[in-house]
């Protein structure tokens, strides 16, 4: 088996030695072999893992999320995520180029342009970054089928769907429990847990695995933000988590 020193890895993959040491420190990528003097050596598998991390980082994904998914994500899926990111970037650049050419031609004709006409160029970058982060994270965390379920079934604030109203009602009930210092183990807390599980079953078409996977993502403030989900206060999420855990423990003890 071929091994590469830290310096060799740094040159081949254009990753600073400092970054490699940091990855080792946080246990994101630890070199397979260390000799008696403590010198680190990376295997071919380590090199591949580092490259996957670089590709995922290019989608603006945080190291925290990369660390949770990189070893569970195939190389093919990582490359597809990167490919999609490049395609989106190419399309955005083409649109930006078209708009810039339009402004240049207006400038030739009218000898001036208004500041409002430059706004699309600035807003495109901001919206593009948000869209790219969301699509990349969805691609990595969920299968195509799961993404379809989430996109079609997830309650949206702009919708008058009954599920949206029910979820809003649950958040308000939890907020009231927190205000009144009502415990998640209380009767009200357990009724909330039951309602959540019923709604989740309906929302995810009975797919318990997808429901659990989505809940793990929902508990992360950063992941929720990147997926452009409605921000829910951490105390509410913690109350719901404790209420559900207690409810499930009680059901299993029957």
mmCIF file of C-alpha atoms in Angstrom, residues 22-110:
data_model
loop_
_atom_site.group_PDB
_atom_site.id
_atom_site.type_symbol
_atom_site.label_atom_id
_atom_site.label_comp_id
_atom_site.label_asym_id
_atom_site.label_seq_id
_atom_site.Cartn_x
_atom_site.Cartn_y
_atom_site.Cartn_z
ATOM 1 C CA UNK A 22 -7.025 20.380 12.133
ATOM 2 C CA UNK A 23 -8.901 17.575 10.357
ATOM 3 C CA UNK A 24 -6.830 15.091 12.352
ATOM 4 C CA UNK A 25 -7.538 16.969 15.599
ATOM 5 C CA UNK A 26 -11.337 16.969 15.099
ATOM 6 C CA UNK A 27 -11.179 13.357 13.829
ATOM 7 C CA UNK A 28 -12.585 14.257 10.430
ATOM 8 C CA UNK A 29 -9.690 12.611 8.577
ATOM 9 C CA UNK A 30 -7.021 10.873 10.611
ATOM 10 C CA UNK A 31 -3.938 9.491 8.863
ATOM 11 C CA UNK A 32 -3.935 5.711 8.671
ATOM 12 C CA UNK A 33 -0.356 5.352 9.838
ATOM 13 C CA UNK A 34 1.892 7.209 12.291
ATOM 14 C CA UNK A 35 5.500 6.138 12.817
ATOM 15 C CA UNK A 36 7.343 6.049 16.133
ATOM 16 C CA UNK A 37 8.429 9.670 15.817
ATOM 17 C CA UNK A 38 4.827 10.742 15.296
ATOM 18 C CA UNK A 39 5.115 11.480 11.580
ATOM 19 C CA UNK A 40 1.769 11.079 9.843
ATOM 20 C CA UNK A 41 1.157 9.106 6.646
ATOM 21 C CA UNK A 42 -2.034 8.996 4.591
ATOM 22 C CA UNK A 43 -3.303 6.023 2.592
ATOM 23 C CA UNK A 44 -5.040 6.135 -0.795
ATOM 24 C CA UNK A 45 -8.385 5.779 1.006
ATOM 25 C CA UNK A 46 -7.479 8.766 3.174
ATOM 26 C CA UNK A 47 -6.672 10.744 0.026
ATOM 27 C CA UNK A 48 -10.054 9.871 -1.483
ATOM 28 C CA UNK A 49 -11.814 10.905 1.727
ATOM 29 C CA UNK A 50 -9.991 14.242 1.705
ATOM 30 C CA UNK A 51 -11.025 14.845 -1.898
ATOM 31 C CA UNK A 52 -14.668 14.068 -1.092
ATOM 32 C CA UNK A 53 -14.488 16.604 1.733
ATOM 33 C CA UNK A 54 -13.065 19.215 -0.649
ATOM 34 C CA UNK A 55 -15.904 18.632 -3.117
ATOM 35 C CA UNK A 56 -18.548 18.896 -0.393
ATOM 36 C CA UNK A 57 -16.911 22.040 1.000
ATOM 37 C CA UNK A 58 -17.193 23.631 -2.438
ATOM 38 C CA UNK A 59 -20.981 23.489 -2.009
ATOM 39 C CA UNK A 60 -20.656 25.712 1.096
ATOM 40 C CA UNK A 61 -21.543 22.806 3.398
ATOM 41 C CA UNK A 62 -20.193 23.167 6.936
ATOM 42 C CA UNK A 63 -17.496 20.843 8.282
ATOM 43 C CA UNK A 64 -19.898 19.734 11.000
ATOM 44 C CA UNK A 65 -22.359 18.377 8.434
ATOM 45 C CA UNK A 66 -19.602 17.006 6.217
ATOM 46 C CA UNK A 67 -18.238 15.044 9.152
ATOM 47 C CA UNK A 68 -21.631 13.409 9.737
ATOM 48 C CA UNK A 69 -22.238 12.330 6.157
ATOM 49 C CA UNK A 70 -18.969 12.052 4.253
ATOM 50 C CA UNK A 71 -18.244 8.417 5.174
ATOM 51 C CA UNK A 72 -21.844 7.436 4.425
ATOM 52 C CA UNK A 73 -21.856 9.150 1.034
ATOM 53 C CA UNK A 74 -20.580 7.271 -2.008
ATOM 54 C CA UNK A 75 -17.999 8.815 -4.312
ATOM 55 C CA UNK A 76 -20.553 8.736 -7.133
ATOM 56 C CA UNK A 77 -23.074 10.705 -5.089
ATOM 57 C CA UNK A 78 -20.403 13.214 -4.061
ATOM 58 C CA UNK A 79 -19.432 13.738 -7.695
ATOM 59 C CA UNK A 80 -23.077 14.145 -8.689
ATOM 60 C CA UNK A 81 -23.511 16.806 -6.003
ATOM 61 C CA UNK A 82 -20.437 18.613 -7.339
ATOM 62 C CA UNK A 83 -21.654 18.254 -10.931
ATOM 63 C CA UNK A 84 -25.025 19.737 -10.043
ATOM 64 C CA UNK A 85 -23.298 22.613 -8.279
ATOM 65 C CA UNK A 86 -21.206 23.323 -11.401
ATOM 66 C CA UNK A 87 -24.266 23.180 -13.670
ATOM 67 C CA UNK A 88 -26.113 25.655 -11.451
ATOM 68 C CA UNK A 89 -23.052 27.898 -11.385
ATOM 69 C CA UNK A 90 -22.719 27.802 -15.181
ATOM 70 C CA UNK A 91 -26.377 28.712 -15.596
ATOM 71 C CA UNK A 92 -26.098 31.549 -13.069
ATOM 72 C CA UNK A 93 -22.981 32.923 -14.739
ATOM 73 C CA UNK A 94 -24.663 32.825 -18.148
ATOM 74 C CA UNK A 95 -27.670 34.739 -16.816
ATOM 75 C CA UNK A 96 -25.384 37.228 -15.105
ATOM 76 C CA UNK A 97 -23.385 37.640 -18.318
ATOM 77 C CA UNK A 98 -26.571 38.260 -20.295
ATOM 78 C CA UNK A 99 -27.722 40.897 -17.829
ATOM 79 C CA UNK A 100 -24.296 42.566 -17.839
ATOM 80 C CA UNK A 101 -24.309 42.725 -21.644
ATOM 81 C CA UNK A 102 -27.768 44.281 -21.477
ATOM 82 C CA UNK A 103 -26.524 46.948 -19.083
ATOM 83 C CA UNK A 104 -23.506 47.675 -21.277
ATOM 84 C CA UNK A 105 -25.756 48.165 -24.290
ATOM 85 C CA UNK A 106 -28.090 50.425 -22.270
ATOM 86 C CA UNK A 107 -25.057 52.426 -21.208
ATOM 87 C CA UNK A 108 -24.036 52.848 -24.848
ATOM 88 C CA UNK A 109 -27.523 53.991 -25.815
ATOM 89 C CA UNK A 110 -28.395 56.176 -22.856
#
